[in-house]
Coordinates of C-alpha atoms and ligand atoms in Angstrom, one line a residue:
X1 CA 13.8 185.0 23.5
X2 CA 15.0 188.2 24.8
X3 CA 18.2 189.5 26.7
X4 CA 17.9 192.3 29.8
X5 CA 21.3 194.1 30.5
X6 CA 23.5 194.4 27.6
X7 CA 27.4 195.3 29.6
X8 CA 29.9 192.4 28.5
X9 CA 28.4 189.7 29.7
X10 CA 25.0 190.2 28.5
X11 CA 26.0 191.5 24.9
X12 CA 28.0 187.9 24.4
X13 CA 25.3 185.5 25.8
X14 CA 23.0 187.5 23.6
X15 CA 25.0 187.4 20.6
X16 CA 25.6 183.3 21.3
X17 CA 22.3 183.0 21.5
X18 CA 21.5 184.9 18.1
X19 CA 24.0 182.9 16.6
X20 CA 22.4 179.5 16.7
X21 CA 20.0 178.6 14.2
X22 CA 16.6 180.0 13.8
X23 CA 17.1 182.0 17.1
X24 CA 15.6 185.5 17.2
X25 CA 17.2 187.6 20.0
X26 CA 15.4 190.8 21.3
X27 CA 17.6 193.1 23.4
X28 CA 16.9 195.5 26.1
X29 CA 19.2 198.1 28.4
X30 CA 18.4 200.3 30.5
X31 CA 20.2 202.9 28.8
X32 CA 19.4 203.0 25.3
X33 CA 22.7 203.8 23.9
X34 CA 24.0 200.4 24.6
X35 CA 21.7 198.8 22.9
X36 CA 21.6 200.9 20.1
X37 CA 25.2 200.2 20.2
X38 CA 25.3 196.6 20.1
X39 CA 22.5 196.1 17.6
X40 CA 24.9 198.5 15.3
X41 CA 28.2 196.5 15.8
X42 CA 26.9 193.1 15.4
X43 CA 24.1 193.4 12.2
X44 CA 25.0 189.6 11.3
X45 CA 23.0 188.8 15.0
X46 CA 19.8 190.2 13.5
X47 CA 19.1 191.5 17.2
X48 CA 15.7 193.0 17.3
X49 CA 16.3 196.4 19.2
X50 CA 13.2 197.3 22.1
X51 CA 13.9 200.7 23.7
X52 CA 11.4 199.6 26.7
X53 CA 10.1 196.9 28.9
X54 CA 6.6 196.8 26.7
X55 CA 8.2 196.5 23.6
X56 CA 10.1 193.9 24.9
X57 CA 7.6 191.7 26.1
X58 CA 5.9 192.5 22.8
X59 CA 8.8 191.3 20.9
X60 CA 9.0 187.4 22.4
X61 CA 7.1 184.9 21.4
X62 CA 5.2 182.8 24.5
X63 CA 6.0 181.2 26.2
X64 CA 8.4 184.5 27.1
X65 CA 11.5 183.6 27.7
X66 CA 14.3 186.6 29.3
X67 CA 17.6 186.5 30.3
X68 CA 18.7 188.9 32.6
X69 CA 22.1 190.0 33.0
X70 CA 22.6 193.0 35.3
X71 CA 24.5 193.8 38.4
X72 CA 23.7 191.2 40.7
X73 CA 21.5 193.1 43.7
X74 CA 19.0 195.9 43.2
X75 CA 19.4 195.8 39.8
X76 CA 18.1 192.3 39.4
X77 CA 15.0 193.2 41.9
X78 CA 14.4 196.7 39.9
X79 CA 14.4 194.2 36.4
X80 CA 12.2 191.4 38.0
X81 CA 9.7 193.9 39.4
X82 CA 9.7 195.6 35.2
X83 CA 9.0 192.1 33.7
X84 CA 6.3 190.6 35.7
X85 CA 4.0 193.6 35.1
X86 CA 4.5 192.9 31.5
X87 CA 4.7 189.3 31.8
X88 CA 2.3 186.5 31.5
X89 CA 1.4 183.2 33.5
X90 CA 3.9 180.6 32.1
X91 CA 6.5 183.1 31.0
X92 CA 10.1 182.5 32.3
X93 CA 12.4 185.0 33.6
X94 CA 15.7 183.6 34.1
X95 CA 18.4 185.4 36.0
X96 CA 21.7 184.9 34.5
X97 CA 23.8 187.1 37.3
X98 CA 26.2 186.4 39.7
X99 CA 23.5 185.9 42.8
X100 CA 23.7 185.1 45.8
X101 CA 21.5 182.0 45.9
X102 CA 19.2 183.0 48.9
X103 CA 18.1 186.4 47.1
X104 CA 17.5 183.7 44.1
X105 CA 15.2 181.3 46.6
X106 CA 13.6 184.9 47.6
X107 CA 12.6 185.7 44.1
X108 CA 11.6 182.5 42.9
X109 CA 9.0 182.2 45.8
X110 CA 7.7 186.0 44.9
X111 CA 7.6 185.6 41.2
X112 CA 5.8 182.3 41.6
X113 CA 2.9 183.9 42.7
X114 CA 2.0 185.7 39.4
X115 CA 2.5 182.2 37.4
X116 CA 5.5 182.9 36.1
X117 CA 8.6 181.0 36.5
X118 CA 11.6 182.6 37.7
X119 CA 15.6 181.0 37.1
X120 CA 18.3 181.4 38.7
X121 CA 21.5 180.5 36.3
X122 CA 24.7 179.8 37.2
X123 CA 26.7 181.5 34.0
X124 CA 30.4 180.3 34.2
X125 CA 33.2 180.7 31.9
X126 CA 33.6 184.7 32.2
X127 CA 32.9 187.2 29.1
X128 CA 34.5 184.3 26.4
X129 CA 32.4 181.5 27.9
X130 CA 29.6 183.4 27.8
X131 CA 30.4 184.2 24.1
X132 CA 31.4 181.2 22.7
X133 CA 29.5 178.5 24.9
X134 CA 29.7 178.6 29.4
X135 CA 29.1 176.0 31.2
X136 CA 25.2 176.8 32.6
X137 CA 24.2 176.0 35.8
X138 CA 20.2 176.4 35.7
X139 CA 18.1 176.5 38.6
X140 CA 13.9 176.7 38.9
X141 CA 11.0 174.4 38.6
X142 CA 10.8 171.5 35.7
X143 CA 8.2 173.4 33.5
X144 CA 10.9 176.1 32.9
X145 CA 13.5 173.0 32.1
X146 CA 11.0 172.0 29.4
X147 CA 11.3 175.0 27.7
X148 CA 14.5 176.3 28.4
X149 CA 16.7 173.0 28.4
X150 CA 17.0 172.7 24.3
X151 CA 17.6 176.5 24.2
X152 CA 20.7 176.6 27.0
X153 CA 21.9 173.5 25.9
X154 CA 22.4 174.9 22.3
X155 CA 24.6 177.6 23.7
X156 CA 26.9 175.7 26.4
X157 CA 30.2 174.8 26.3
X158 CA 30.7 171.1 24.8
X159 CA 33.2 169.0 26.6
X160 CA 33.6 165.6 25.2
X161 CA 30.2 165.9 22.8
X162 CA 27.9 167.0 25.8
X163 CA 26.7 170.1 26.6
X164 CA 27.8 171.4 29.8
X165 CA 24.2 172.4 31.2
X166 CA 21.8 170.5 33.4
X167 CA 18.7 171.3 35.5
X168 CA 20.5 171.5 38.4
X169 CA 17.9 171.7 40.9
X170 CA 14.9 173.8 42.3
X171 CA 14.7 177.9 42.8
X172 CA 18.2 178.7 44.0
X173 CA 20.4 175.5 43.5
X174 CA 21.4 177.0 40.5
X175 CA 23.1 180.2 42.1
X176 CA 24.2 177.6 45.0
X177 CA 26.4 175.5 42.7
X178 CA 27.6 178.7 40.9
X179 CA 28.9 180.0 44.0
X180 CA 30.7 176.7 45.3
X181 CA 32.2 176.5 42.0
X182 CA 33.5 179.8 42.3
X183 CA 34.4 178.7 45.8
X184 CA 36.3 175.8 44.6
X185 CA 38.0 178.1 41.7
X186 CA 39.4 180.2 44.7
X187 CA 40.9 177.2 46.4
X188 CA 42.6 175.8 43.0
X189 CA 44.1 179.2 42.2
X190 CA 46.0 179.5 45.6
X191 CA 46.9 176.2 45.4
X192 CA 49.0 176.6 42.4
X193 CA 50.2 179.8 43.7
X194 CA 51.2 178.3 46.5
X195 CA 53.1 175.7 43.9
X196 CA 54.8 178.6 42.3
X197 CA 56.0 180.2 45.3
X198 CA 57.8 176.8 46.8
X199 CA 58.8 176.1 43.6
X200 CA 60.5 179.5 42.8
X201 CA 62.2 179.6 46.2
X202 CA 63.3 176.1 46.6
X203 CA 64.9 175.7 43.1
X204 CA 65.7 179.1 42.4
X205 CA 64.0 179.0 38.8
X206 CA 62.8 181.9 36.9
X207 CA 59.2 182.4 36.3
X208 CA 59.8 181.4 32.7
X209 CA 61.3 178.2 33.6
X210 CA 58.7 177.4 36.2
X211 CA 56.4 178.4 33.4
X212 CA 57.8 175.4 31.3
X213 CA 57.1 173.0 34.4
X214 CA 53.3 174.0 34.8
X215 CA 53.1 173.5 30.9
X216 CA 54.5 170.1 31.6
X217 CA 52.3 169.3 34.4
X218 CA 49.3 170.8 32.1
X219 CA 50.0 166.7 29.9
X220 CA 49.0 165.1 33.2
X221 CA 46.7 164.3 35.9
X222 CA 46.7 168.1 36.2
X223 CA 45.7 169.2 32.8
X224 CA 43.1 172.3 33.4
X225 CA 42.5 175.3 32.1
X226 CA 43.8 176.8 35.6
X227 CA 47.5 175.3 35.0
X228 CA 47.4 176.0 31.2
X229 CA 46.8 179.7 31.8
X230 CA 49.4 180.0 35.0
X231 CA 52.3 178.9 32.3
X232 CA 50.8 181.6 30.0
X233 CA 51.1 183.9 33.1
X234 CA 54.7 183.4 34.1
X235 CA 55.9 183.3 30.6
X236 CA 54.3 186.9 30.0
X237 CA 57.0 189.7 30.2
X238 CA 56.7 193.4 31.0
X239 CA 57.1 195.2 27.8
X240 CA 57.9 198.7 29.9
X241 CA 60.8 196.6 32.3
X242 CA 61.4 193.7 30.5
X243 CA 61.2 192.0 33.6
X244 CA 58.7 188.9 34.2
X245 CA 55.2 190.1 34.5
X246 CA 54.1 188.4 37.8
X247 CA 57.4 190.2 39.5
X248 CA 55.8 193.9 38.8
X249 CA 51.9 193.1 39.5
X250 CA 51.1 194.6 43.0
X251 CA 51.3 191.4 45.3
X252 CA 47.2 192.1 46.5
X253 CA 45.0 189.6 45.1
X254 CA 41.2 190.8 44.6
X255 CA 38.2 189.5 45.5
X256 CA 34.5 189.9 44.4
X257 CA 32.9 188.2 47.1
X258 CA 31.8 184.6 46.1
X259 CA 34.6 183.1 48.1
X260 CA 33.3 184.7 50.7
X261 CA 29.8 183.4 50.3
X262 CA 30.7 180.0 49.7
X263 CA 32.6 180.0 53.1
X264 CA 29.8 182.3 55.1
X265 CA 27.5 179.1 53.5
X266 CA 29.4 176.5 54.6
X267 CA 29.9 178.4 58.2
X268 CA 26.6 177.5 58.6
X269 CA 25.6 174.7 57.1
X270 CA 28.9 173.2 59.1
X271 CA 30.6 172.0 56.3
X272 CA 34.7 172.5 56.9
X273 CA 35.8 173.8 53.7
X274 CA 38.8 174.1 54.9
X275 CA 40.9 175.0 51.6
X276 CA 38.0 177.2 50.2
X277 CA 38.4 179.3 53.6
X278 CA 42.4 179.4 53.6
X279 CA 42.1 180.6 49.6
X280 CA 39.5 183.7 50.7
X281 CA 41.7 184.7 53.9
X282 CA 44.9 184.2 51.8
X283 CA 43.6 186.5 49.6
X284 CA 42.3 188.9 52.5
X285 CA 45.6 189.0 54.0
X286 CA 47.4 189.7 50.8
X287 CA 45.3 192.6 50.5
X288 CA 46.8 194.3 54.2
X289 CA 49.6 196.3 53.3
X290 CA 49.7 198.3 56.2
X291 CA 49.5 194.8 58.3
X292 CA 52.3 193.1 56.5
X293 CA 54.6 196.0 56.1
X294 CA 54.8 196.6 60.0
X295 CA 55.2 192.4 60.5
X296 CA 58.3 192.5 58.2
X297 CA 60.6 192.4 61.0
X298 CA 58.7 189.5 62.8
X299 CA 60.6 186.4 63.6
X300 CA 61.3 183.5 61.5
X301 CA 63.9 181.7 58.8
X302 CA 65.0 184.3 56.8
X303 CA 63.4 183.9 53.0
X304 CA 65.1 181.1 51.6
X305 CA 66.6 180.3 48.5
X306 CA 67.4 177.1 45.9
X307 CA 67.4 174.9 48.9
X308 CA 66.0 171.8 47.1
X309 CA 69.1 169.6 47.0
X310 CA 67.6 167.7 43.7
X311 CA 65.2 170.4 41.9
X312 CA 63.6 167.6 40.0
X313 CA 62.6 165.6 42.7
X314 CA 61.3 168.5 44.8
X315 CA 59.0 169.9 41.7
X316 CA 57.8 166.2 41.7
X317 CA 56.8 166.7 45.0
X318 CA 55.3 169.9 45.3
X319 CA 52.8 168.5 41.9
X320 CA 51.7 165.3 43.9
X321 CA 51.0 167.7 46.6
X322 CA 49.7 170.3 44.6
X323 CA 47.3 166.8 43.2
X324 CA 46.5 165.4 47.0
X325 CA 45.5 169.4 48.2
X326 CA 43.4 169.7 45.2
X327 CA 41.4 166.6 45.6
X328 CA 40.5 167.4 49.1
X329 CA 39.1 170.9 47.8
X330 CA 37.0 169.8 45.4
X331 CA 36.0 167.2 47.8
X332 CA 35.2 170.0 50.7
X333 CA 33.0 171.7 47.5
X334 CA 31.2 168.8 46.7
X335 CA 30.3 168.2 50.4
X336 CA 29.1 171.9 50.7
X337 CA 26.7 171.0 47.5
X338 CA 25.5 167.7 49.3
X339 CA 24.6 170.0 52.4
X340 CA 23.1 172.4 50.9
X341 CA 21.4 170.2 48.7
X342 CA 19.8 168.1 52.1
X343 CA 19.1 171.5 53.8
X344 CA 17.5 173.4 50.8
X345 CA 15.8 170.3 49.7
X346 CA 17.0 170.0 46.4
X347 CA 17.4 166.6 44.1
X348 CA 21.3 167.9 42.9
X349 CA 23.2 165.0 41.1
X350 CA 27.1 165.4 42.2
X351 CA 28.3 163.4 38.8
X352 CA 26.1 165.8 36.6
X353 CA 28.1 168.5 38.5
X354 CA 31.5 168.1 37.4
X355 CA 30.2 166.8 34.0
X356 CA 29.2 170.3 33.1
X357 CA 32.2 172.1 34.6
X358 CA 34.4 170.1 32.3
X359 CA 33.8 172.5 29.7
X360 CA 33.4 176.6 29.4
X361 CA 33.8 177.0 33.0
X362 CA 37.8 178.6 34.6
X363 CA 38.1 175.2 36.9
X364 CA 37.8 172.7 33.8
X365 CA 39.8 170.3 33.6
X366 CA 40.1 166.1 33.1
X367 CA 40.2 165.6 36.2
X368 CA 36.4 166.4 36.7
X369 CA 35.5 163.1 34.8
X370 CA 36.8 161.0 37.5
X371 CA 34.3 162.8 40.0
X372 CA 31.9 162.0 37.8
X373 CA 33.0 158.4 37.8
X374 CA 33.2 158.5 41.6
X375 CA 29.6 159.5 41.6
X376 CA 28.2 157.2 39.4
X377 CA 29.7 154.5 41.2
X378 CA 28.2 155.1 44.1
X379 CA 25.7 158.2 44.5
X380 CA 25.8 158.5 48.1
X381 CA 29.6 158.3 48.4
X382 CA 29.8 160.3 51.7
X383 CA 33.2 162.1 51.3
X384 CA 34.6 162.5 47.8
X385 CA 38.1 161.8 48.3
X386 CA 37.3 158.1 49.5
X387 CA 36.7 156.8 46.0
X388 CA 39.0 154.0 44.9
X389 CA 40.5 156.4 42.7
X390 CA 41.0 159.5 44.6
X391 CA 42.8 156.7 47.6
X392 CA 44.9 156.0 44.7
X393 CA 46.1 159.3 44.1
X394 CA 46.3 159.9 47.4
X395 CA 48.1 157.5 48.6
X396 CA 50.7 158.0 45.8
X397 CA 51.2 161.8 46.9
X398 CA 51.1 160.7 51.0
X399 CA 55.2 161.0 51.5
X400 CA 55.7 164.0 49.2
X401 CA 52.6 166.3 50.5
X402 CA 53.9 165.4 53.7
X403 CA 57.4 167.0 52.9
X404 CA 56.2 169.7 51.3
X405 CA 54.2 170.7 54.1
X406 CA 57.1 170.3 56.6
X407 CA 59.5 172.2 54.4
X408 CA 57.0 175.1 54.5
X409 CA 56.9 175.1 57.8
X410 CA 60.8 175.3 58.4
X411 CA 61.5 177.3 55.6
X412 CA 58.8 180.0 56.0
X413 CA 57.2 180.3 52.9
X414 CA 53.6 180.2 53.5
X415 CA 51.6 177.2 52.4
X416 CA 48.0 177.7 54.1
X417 CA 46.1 175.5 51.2
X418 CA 48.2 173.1 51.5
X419 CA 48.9 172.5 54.8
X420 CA 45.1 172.9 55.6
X421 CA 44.3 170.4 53.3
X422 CA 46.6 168.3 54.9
X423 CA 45.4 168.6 58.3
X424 CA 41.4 168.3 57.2
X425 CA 43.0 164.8 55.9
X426 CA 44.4 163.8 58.8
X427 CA 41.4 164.9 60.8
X428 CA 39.1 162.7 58.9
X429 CA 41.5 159.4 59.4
X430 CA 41.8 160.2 62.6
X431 CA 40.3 157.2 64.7
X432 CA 40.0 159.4 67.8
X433 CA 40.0 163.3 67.7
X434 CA 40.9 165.8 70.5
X435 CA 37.2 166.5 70.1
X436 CA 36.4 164.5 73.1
X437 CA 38.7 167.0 75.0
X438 CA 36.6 169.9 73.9
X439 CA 32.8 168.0 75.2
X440 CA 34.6 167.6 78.6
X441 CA 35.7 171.2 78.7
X442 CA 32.1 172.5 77.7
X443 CA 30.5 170.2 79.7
X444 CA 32.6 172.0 82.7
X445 CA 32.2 175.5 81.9
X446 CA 29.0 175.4 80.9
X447 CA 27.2 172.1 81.9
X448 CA 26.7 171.8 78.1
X449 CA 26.9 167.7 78.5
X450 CA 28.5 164.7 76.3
X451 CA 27.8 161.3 75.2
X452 CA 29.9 158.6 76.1
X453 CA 31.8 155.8 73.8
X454 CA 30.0 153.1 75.9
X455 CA 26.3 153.3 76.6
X456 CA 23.5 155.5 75.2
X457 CA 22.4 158.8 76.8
X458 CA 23.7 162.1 77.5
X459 CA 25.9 162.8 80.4
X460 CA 27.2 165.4 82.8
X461 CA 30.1 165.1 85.1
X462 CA 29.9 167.3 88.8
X463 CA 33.5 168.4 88.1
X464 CA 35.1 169.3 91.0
X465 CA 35.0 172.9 90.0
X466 CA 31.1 173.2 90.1
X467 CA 29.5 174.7 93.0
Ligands
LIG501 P1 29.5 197.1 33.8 O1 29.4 195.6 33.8 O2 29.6 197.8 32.5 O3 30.4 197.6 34.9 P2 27.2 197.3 35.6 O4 27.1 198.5 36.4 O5 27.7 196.0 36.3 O6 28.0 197.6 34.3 O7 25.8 197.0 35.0 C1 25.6 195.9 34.1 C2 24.3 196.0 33.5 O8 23.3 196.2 34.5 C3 24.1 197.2 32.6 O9 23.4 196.7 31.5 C4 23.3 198.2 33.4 O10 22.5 199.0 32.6 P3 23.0 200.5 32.2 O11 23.8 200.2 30.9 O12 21.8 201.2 31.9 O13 23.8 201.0 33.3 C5 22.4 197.2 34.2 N1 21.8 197.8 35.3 C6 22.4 198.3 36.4 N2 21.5 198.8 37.3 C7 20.3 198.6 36.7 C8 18.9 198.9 37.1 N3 18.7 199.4 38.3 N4 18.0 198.6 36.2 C9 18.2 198.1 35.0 N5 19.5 197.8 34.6 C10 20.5 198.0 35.4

């Protein structure tokens, strides 16, 4: 098998795969150097070296089986559009980069022309995962499974003695589940940093103290990777200042863009990921310093400090919230999967979803099993979060996510994840929403009708406004 597009990523997936028994790896880059490069640091990976796309194709046995791993975008058209003119009928081309999953539908359709199969992979777990085993989330047709399942599933992470790949679905469901995974990933990490901030200002602790709490937490219901590495985080100290890391990194979080996808997605699919949004604009308007430095003086409780009467109590509160908010998140993600899995027409199993992000992948975590549990119990749950034992949790975090969420609100310190969260909870219990409102207010502007709670049909009003 061969590797395309040897930068980080690519030189650790191809060095994974080299290491695994009788695996021959042949290497290409655009630029020579790198690859001469990585063939001479790594000599134990036996890579066999191919300074063009002709040699490449020479150098794989058929069926011809390539990874690429380039800069999601042109460069992953420009590589396609090299390997099928030295490609054969049955060959596979699998995309391993970070693509958007219509560009992945796009090239699946054109490749299949030639015979061909084209992949789009999901690769999670960042440069180590890819190294050391990521969790794989394949896309393309079932021929390519037959081949390239054994080979990606001796590379993946394992997580409880499986391998955290599965043929997730046809052309670009791979690159769809990527991206709400990422999407999800988004939500989690402001969720907990939303957890820090409350919990900093309402106890007064010091990042290294509110390090030992996450480290605590990380023993429970919310052991994850996410939470181990936030304690690792807040522990860290600034060797220049001495002063806690997280207090001297520039308050502007970065964003790569698959956020953004997986909320453009859900826009129109209609899908309210609610704490996947709040997580991307979060970030968005962290990243304004000319907006927040001239709202400084705006109105509002002044910042403040160690006003949790029992500290204890309140971290306990902010954690079941921080469990409740989380829940509904990887709820809205699964429902964004289900949609896009009805409109794309894809076969995706949910279960087999958080099975094989429970390894290798930045949002592992234990919790993922009982997603998988809620799934197998009933396949077509319709919303996630109304499994027996998501209620449970829920309903044990109602009082304290409800607290936590007012004392945000009167104290000032902004909790968008969690309070949407909230909110998208309490619009789906809702027996009756304002929504009715909004029908009668279309219907009068702009004729644009509604149905009625007690008899079929569509209806229009003459409001006394219409001429
Ligand atoms: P990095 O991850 O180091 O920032 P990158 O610009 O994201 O690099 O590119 C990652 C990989 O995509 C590299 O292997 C790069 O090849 P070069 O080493 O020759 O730059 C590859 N790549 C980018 N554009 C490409 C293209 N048009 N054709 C082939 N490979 C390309």
């Amino acid at each position: 098998m061969g590797v395309v597009g040897l930068a980080v990523m690519g030189s650790n997936l191809a060095r994974n795969l080299a290491s695994r028994e009788g695996n021959t790896v042949a290497v290409y880059n655009r630029t020579t150097a790198k690859t001469d490069e990585l063939v001479a640091e790594h000599p134990e990976a036996g890579f066999v070296a191919t300074d063009s796309y002709v040699t490449f194709a020479q150098a794989l046995t058929r069926p011809r089986t390539a990874i690429i791993m380039v800069k999601a975008g042109r460069a992953t058209d420009a590589v396609i559009d090299e390997l099928v003119h030295v490609f054969e009928p049955g060959d596979i081309i699998v995309d391993g980069g970070n693509s958007l999953f219509t560009d992945t539908i796009r090239r699946e359709k054109a490749v299949r022309e030639t015979g061909i199969n084209f992949v789009g992979m999901g690769v999670s777990g960042g440069e180590e995962g890819a190294l050391l085993g990521p969790s794989l989330m394949p896309g393309g047709s079932d021929e390519s499974w037959v081949t390239l399942g054994p080979i990606l599933r001796s590379i993946a992470a394992v997580a409880e003695g499986e391998p955290c790949v599965t043929h997730i679905g046809h052309d670009g469901a791979g690159h769809f589940v990527k991206m709400v995974h990422n999407g999800i990933e988004y939500a989690d990490m402001q969720l907990i940093a939303e957890a820090y901030d409350l919990i900093r200002r309402g106890t007064g602790k010091t990042p290294a103290e509110i390090a030992d709490v996450f480290a605590e937490w990380n023993r429970g219901e919310l052991e994850s990777y996410l939470i181990e590495i936030t304690a690792e985080v807040l522990r860290q100290v600034d060797a220049e200042t001495g002063r806690p890391l997280v207090d001297v990194i520039l308050d502007q979080a970065g964003a790569k863009g698959t956020g953004a996808w997986t909320v453009q997605t859900a826009l129109s699919l209609g899908v309210p990921v609610s704490g996947i949004a709040e997580a991307t604009f979060a970030r968005s308007l962290s990243s304004h310093p000319e907006q927040r430095s001239v709202s400084r003086e705006l109105p509002g409780p002044d910042a403040a400090t160690a006003f949790a009467d029992d500290p204890d109590a309140f971290i306990e509160e902010v954690r079941l919230a921080l469990y409740a908010s989380k829940i509904v998140a990887y709820s809205q993600g699964f429902d964004e999967i289900r949609a896009g899995a009805a409109e794309y027409d894809w076969s995706i199993d949910l279960g087999e979803v958080a099975k094989i992000w429970r390894g290798g992948c930045i949002i592992r975590a234990q919790f993922l099993n009982r997603i998988t549990d809620a799934y197998r119990a009933e396949p077509d749950l319709p919303v996630l979060l109304t499994a027996p034992y998501f209620v449970d949790a829920l309903t044990r975090a109602q009082e304290a996510w409800r607290r936590v969420v007012t004392i945000s609100a009167q104290t000032g310190i902004p909790a968008p994840a969690f309070s949407s969260s909230l909110a998208y909870y309490d619009g789906l219990r809702a027996e009756r929403l304002p929504a009715a409102l909004i029908q009668g207010q279309r219907d009068f502007f702009g004729a644009h009708t509604y149905k009625r709670i007690d008899k079929d049909g569509t209806f229009h009003t003459l409001w006394s406004g219409d001429r």
